[in-house]
Coordinates of C-alpha atoms and ligand atoms in Angstrom, one line a residue:
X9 CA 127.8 119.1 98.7
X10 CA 125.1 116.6 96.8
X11 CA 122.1 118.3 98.0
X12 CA 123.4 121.6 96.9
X13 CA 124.6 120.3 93.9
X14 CA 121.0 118.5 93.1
X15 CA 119.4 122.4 94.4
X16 CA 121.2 123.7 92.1
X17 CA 120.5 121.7 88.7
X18 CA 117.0 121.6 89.7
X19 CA 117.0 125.8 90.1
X20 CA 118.7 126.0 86.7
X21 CA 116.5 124.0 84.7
X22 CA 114.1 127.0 85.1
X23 CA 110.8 124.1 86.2
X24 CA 107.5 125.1 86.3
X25 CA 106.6 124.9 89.4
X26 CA 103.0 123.8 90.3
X27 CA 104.3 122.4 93.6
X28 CA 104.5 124.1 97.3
X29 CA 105.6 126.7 98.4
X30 CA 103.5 129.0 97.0
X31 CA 105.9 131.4 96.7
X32 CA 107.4 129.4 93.5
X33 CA 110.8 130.6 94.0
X34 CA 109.4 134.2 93.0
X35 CA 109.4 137.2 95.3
X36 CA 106.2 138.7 94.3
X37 CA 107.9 141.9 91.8
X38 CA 106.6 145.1 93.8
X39 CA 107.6 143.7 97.5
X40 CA 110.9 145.0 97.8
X41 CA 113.5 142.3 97.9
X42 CA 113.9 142.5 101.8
X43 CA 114.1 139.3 103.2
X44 CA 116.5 137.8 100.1
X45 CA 118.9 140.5 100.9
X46 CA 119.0 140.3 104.5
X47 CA 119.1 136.7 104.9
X48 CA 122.3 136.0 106.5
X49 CA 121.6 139.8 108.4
X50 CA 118.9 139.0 109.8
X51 CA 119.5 135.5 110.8
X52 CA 119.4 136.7 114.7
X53 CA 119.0 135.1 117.9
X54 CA 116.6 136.5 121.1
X55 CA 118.8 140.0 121.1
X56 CA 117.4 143.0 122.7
X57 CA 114.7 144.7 120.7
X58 CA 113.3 141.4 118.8
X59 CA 111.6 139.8 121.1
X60 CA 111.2 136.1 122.4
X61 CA 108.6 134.0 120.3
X62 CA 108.5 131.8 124.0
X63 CA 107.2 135.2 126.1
X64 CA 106.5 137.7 123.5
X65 CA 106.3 141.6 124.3
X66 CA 107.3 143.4 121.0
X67 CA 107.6 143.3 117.7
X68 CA 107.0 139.7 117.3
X69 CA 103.4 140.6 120.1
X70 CA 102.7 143.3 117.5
X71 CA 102.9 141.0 114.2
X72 CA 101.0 138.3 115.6
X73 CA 98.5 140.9 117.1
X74 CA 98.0 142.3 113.4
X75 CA 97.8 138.8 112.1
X76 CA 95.0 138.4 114.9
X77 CA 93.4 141.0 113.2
X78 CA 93.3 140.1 109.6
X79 CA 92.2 136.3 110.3
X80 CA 89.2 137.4 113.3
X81 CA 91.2 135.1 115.9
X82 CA 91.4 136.6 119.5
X83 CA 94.9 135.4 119.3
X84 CA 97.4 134.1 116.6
X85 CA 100.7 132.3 117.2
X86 CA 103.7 132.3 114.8
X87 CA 104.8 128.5 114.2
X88 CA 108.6 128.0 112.9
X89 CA 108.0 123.7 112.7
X90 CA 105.2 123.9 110.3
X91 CA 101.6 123.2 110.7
X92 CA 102.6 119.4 112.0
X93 CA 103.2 121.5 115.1
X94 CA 100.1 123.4 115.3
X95 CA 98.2 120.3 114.9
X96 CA 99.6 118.3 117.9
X97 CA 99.6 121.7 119.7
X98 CA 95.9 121.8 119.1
X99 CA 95.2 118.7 120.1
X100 CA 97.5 118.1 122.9
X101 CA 96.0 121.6 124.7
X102 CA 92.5 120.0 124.2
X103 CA 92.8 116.8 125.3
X104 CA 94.2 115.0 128.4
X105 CA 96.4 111.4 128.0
X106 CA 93.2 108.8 127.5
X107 CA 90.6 111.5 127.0
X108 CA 88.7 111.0 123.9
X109 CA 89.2 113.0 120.0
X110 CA 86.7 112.8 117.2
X111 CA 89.1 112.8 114.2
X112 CA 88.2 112.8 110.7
X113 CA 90.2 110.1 108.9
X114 CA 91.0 112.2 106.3
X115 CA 93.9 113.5 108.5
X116 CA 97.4 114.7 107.7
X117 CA 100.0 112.5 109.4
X118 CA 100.6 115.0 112.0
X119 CA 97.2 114.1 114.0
X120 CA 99.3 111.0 114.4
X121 CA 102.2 112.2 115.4
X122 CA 99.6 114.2 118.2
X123 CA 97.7 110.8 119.2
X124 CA 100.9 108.9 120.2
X125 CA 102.6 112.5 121.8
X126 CA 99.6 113.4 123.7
X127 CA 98.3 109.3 124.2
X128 CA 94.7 110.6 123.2
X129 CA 92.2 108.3 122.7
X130 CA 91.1 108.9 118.7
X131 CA 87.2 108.4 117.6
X132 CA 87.3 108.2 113.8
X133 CA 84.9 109.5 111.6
X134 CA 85.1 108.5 107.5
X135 CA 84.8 110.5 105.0
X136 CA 82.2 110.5 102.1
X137 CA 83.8 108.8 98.6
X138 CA 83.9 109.7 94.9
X139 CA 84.2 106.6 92.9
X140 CA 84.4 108.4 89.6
X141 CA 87.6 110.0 91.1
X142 CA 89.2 107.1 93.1
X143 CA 89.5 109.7 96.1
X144 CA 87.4 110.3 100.0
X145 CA 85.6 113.5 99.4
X146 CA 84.7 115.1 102.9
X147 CA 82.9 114.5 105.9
X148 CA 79.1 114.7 106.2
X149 CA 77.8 116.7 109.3
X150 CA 75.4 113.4 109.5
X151 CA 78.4 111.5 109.9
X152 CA 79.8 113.9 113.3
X153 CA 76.2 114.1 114.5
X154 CA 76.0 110.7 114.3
X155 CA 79.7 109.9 116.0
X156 CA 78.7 112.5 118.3
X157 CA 75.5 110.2 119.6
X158 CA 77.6 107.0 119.4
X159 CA 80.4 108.7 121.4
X160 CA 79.3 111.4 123.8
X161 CA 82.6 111.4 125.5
X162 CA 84.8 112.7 123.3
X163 CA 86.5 116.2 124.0
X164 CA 87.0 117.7 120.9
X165 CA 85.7 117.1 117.1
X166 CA 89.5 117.3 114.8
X167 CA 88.7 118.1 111.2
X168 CA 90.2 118.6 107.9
X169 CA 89.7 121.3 105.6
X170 CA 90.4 121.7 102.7
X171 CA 91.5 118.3 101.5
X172 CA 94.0 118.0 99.1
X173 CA 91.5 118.1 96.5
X174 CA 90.4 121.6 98.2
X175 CA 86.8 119.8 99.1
X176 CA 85.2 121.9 102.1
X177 CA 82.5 120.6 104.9
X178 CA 79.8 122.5 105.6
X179 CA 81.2 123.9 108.8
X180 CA 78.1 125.8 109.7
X181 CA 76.2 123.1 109.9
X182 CA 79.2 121.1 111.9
X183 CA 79.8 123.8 114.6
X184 CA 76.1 124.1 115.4
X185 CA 76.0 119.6 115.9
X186 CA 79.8 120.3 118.0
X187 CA 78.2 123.3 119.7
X188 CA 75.0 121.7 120.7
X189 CA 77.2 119.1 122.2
X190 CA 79.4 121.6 124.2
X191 CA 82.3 120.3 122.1
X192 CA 85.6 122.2 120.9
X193 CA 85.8 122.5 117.2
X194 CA 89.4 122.1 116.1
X195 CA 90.5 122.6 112.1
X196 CA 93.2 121.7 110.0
X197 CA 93.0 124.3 107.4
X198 CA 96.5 123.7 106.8
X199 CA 95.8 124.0 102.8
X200 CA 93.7 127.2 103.6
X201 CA 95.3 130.4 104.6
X202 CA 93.9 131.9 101.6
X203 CA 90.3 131.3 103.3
X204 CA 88.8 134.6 104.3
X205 CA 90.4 137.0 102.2
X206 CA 88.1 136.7 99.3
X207 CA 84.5 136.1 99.1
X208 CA 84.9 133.9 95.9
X209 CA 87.2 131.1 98.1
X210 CA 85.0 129.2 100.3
X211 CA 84.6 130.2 103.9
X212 CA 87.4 130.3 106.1
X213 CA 86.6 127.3 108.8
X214 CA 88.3 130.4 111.2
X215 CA 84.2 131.6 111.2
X216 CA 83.2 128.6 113.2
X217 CA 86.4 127.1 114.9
X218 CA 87.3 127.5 118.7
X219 CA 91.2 126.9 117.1
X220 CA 92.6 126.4 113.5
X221 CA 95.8 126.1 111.9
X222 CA 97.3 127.8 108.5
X223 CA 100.3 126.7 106.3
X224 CA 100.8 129.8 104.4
X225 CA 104.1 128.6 103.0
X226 CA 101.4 126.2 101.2
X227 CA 99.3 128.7 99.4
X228 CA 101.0 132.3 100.5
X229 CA 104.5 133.7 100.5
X230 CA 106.3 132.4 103.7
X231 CA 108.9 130.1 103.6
X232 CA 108.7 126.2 103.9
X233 CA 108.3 125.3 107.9
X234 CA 106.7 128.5 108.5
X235 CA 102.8 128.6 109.7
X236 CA 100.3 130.2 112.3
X237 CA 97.8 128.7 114.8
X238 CA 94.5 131.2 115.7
X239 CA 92.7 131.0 118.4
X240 CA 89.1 132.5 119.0
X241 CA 86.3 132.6 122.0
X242 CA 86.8 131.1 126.1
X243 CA 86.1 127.5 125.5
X244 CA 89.9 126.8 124.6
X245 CA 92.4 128.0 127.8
X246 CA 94.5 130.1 125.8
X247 CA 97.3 129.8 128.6
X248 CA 97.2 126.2 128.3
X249 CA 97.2 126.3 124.1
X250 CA 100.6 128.4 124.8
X251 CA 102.1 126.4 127.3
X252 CA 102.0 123.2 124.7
X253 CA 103.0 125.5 122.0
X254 CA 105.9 126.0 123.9
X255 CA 107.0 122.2 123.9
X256 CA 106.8 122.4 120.7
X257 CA 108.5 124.9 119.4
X258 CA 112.2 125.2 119.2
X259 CA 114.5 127.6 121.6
X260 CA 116.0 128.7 118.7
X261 CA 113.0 130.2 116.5
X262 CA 114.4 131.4 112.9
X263 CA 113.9 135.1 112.4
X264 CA 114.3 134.2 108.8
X265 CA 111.2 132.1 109.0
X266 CA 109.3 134.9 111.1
X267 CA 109.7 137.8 109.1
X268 CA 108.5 135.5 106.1
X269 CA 105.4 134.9 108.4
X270 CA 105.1 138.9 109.0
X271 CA 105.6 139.7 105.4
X272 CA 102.8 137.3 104.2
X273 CA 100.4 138.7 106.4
X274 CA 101.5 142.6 105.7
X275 CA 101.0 141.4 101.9
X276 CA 97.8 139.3 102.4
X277 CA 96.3 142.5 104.4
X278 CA 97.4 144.9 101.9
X279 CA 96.5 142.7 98.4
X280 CA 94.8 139.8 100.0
X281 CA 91.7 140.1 97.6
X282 CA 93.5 141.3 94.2
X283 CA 96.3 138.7 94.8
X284 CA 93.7 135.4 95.2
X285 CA 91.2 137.0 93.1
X286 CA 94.9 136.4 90.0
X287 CA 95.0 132.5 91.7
X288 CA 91.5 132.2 91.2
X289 CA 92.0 133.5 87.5
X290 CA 95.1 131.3 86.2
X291 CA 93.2 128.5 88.0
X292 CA 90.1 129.1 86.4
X293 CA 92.0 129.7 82.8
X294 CA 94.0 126.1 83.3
X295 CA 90.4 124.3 84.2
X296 CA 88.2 126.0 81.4
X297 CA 91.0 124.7 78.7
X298 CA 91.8 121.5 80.0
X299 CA 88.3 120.8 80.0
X300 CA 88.0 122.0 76.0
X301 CA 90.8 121.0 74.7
X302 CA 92.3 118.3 76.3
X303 CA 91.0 114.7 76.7
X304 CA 91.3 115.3 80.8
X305 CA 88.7 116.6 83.3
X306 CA 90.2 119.4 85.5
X307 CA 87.4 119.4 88.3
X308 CA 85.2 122.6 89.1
X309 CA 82.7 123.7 91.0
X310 CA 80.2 120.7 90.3
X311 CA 81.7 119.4 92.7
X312 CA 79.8 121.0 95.7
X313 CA 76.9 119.6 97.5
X314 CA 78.1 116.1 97.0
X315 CA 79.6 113.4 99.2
X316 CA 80.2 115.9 101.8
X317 CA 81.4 119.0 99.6
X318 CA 79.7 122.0 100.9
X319 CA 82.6 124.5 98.9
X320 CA 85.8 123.9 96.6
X321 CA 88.9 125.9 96.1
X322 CA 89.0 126.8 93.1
X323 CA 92.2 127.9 93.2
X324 CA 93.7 124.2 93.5
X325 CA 93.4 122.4 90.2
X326 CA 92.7 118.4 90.3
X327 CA 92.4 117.3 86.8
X328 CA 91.0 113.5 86.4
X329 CA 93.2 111.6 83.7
X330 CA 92.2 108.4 84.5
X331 CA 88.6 108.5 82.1
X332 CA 91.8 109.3 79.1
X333 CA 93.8 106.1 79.9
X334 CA 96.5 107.1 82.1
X335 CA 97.7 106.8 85.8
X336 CA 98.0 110.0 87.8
X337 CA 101.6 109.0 88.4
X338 CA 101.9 108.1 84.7
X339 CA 101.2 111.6 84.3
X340 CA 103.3 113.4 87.0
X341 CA 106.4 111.6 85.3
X342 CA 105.3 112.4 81.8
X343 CA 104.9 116.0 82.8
X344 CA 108.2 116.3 84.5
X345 CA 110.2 114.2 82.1
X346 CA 109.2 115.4 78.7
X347 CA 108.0 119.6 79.7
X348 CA 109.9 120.1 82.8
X349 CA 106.4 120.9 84.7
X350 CA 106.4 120.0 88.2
X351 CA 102.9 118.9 89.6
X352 CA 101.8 119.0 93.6
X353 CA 101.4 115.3 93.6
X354 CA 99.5 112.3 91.7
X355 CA 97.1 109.5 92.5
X356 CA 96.4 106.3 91.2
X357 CA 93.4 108.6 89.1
X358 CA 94.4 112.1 88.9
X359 CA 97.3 114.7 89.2
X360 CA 97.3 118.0 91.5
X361 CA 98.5 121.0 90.2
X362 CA 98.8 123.6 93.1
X363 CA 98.2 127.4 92.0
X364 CA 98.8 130.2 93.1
X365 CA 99.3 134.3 92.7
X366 CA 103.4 133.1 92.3
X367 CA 102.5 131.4 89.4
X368 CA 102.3 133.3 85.9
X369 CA 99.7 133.2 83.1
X370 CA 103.0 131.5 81.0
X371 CA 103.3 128.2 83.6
X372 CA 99.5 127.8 82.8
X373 CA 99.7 128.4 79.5
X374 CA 102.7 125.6 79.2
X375 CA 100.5 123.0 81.6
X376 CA 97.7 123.2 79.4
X377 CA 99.6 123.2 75.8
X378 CA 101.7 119.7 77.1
X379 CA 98.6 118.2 78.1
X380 CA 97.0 119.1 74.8
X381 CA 99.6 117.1 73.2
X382 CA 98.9 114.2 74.8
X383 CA 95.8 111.4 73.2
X384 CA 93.7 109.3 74.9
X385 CA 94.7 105.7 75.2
X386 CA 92.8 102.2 76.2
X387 CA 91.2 102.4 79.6
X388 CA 92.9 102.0 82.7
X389 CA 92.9 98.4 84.0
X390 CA 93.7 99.2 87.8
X391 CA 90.9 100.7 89.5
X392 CA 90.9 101.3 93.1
X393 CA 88.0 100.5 95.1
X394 CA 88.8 102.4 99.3
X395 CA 87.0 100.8 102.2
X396 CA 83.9 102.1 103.4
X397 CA 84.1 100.8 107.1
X398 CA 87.0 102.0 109.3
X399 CA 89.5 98.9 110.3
X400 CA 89.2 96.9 113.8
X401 CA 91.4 98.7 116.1
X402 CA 92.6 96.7 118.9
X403 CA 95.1 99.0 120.5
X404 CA 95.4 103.1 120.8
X405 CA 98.0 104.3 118.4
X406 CA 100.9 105.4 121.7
X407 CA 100.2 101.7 122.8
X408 CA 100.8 100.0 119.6
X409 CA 104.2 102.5 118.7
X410 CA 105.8 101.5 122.2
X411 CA 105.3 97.7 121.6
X412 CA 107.6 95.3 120.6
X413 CA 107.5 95.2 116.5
X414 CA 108.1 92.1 113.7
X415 CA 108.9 92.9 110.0
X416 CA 106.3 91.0 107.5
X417 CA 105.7 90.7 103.9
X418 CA 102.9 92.7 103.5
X419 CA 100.8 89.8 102.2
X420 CA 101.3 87.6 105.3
X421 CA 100.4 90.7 107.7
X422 CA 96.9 89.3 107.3
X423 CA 95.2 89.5 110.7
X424 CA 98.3 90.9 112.6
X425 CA 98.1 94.6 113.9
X426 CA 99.9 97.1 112.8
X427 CA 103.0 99.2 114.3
X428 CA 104.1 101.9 112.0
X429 CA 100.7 103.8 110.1
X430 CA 100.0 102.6 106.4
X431 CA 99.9 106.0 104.5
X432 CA 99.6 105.9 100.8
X433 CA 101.1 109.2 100.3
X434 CA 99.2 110.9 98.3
X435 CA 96.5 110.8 99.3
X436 CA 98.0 110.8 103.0
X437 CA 94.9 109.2 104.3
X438 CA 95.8 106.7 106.9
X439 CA 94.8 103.1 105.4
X440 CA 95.8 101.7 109.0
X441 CA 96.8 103.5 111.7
X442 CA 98.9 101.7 114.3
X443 CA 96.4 99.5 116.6
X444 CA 94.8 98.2 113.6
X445 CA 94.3 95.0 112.3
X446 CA 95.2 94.4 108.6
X447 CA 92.3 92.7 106.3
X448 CA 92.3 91.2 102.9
X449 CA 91.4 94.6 101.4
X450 CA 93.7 96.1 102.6
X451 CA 96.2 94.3 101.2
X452 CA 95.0 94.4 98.0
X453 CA 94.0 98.2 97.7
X454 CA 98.1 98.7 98.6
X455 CA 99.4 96.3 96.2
X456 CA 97.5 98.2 93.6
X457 CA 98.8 101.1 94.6
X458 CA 102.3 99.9 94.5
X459 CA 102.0 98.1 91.6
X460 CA 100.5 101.2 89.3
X461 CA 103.5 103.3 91.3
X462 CA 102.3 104.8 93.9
X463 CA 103.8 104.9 97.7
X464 CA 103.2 103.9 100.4
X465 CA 104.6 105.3 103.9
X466 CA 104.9 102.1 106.1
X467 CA 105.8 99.3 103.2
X468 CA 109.7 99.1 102.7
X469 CA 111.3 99.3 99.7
X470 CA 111.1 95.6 99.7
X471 CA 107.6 95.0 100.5
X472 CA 107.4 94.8 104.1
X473 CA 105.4 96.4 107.0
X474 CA 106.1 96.8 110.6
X475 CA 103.0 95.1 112.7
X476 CA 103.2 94.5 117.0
X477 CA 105.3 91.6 117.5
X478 CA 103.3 88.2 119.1
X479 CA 104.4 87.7 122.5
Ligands
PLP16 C1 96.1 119.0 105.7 C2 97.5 119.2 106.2 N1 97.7 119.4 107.5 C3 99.0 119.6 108.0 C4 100.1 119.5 107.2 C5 101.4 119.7 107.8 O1 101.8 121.0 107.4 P1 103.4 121.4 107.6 O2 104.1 120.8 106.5 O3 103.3 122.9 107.5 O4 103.9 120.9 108.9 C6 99.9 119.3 105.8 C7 101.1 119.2 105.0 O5 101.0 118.9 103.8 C8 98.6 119.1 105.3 O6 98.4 118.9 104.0

């Protein structure tokens, strides 16, 4: 049994775990052990008296009514295939095959997934930069007015928030340009189901979205998979939303799953503010002594009103070690290898560390004592430099994954079009989405990336990428 086996070692070696879920393998100490105990006993099927996720009338109605409730959505929907299937969901319900989606590029990969399902037409808009960092920031409400004018046709306006970095738009100022336009608003806030039950998080983007999805196995208590889609005001057809939900969503919903869902919520509702409020803390604890006694920059709350940061989460922790001499990925390994510490993920400039209420004042304490250890060395000689200008696309996304395909080296995929997306994962930004034609830069931002260790979904293990074969 090798994945037990490797389940096993890794539960043993007691990590510290600054990764998802947010649970950290902890049940929080006063929530009575419920779920752990019951977990082959509750592991049901559709019996009488629980309900059917597909046509719900009772208890599972009554949980996602409360969960309704807590997040000010009209309606909320329990998701057992993550957030990925709230996404396409969202999309797919808003948008007809060929109609037009204003997306920001700073997208998860399940936005794709929805484009090539749904065969809607996307309308990208970039997001802002931070050279200093090596990382896209968020997008400017200039930049959606302005796609807005250049596109008037597009259906709905699809963004991010938070990014990975927990950078926030200034959705305010966004719903008013969508509104003004008639527009649906539709948000990822994937990365967010803290939002909203704490005045010292940013705003949840649930104030001024028509629909927005949660991952609270990301930041909350639920289990991995698990995560809700709300839905708010008359300019979405709910009926339709649940209709395409519906394709989505397995006949065989987990229970195990669902009660997680109900039991994040029920704690959220009961602790929400305490519970974020000790996130916010530890968070705030790592930052202020990685930025004293460490040679690194944990990033704060300087952050905001730059290249499209409205708000932060401060309960996510980025810390810059590329201004001490080392690679994020550098880092992640030397982190794991020599103190058994478990980061969210690295890039070419910095390492993500992802906090939460699961995680004890003695994980921080460890993070920040390992990275004291460590000296500055000579600068970093790979820099990364991210294109400003979106890439020429030539085909939609559904057109370009039914063609034909040719594998390439990626350095003679110069001027072909790609098949299968070019994610550098993290950041999990799409360099090239399929349709697009690869450019020099391209090229070269990848093999710096893959040369300093990074990954890159689309490039084989060998180097090559998938473009549309020539006919
Ligand atoms: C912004 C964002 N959206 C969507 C997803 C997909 O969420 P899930 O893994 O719950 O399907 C992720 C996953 O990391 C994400 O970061």
């Amino acid at each position: 049994m090798p994945l037990v086996e490797a389940l096993k070692r890794y539960g043993q070696s007691v990590p510290v775990r600054f990764h998802m879920p947010g649970h950290k393998g902890r049940q929080l100490a006063h929530v009575i052990k419920d779920l752990e105990l019951n977990l082959y006993n509750w592991d049901v099927t559709e019996i009488p008296g629980l309900d059917d996720l597909h046509q719900p009338s009772g208890p599972i109605k009554k949980a996602q009514e409360k969960l309704a409730r807590l997040y000010g959505a009209d309606e909320s929907f329990f998701l057992v295939n993550g957030a990925s299937s709230g996404v396409i969901a969202m999309v797919g319900a808003n948008a007809k095959p060929g109609d037009e989606i204003l997306i920001s590029r700073a997208s998860h990969k399940s936005v794709l997934s929805a484009l090539i399902l749904t065969g809607t037409k996307p309308v990208y808009v970039m997001p802002e930069k931070d050279e200093n960092l090596g990382v896209y920031t968020q997008v400017a409400s200039e930049a959606v007015a302005e796609a807005l004018r250049q596109n008037p046709d597009v259906r709905a306006v699809f963004l991010t928030s938070p990014v990975y970095q927990g950078f926030c738009p200034d959705f305010k100022l966004i719903s008013e340009i969508v509104c003004s336009k008639s527009k649906i608003l539709l948000v990822d806030e994937a990365q967010g189901p803290h939002f909203g039950l704490n005045l010292s998080l940013p705003k949840s983007a649930g104030e001024f979205a028509d629909a927005w999805v949660q991952s609270p196995h990301k930041m909350l208590t639920s289990l991995t998979q698990s995560a809700w889609l709300h839905v708010k005001g008359d300019r979405i057809s709910k009926k339709h939303l649940k209709s395409f939900l519906k394709l989505v969503t397995t006949t065989s919903p987990s229970y195990i799953l669902m009660a997680s869902l109900d039991m994040a919520r029920g704690i959220m509702e009961a602790e929400g503010k305490v519970l974020t409020d000790r996130a916010l803390e530890l968070a705030d604890i790592a930052r202020r002594y990685i930025n004293k006694y460490t040679p690194f920059y944990a990033v704060g709350a300087e952050m905001r009103g730059k290249n499209g940061i409205y708000d932060i989460d401060l309960s996510r922790l980025m810390v810059n070690v590329s201004g001490a001499g080392y690679t994020g990925y550098e880092m992640e390994r030397l982190l794991r290898r020599d103190f058994n510490i478990y980061a969210e993920y690295a890039d070419l400039y910095n390492i993500y560390f992802l906090v939460t209420f699961s995680n004890s004042k003695s994980d921080v304490d460890g993070l920040v004592k390992a990275l004291s250890t460590l000296k500055t060395k000579a600068k970093l000689s790979n820099s990364i430099i991210w294109p400003d200008k979106l890439p020429k696309a030539v085909m939609e996304p559904r057109t370009a994954f039914y063609a034909l395909g040719e594998h390439l080296p990626l350095e003679q995929s110069i001027g072909r079009i790609i098949k299968d997306a070019l994610v550098p994962y993290p950041p999990g930004i799409p360099l090239l989405m399929p349709g697009e034609v690869v450019e020099q830069e391209h090229i070269q931002v990848l093999s710096r990336l893959l040369k300093s260790g990074g990954h890159c979904h689309g490039v084989t293990s060998e180097g090559f990428v998938q473009v549309v074969a020539e006919l």
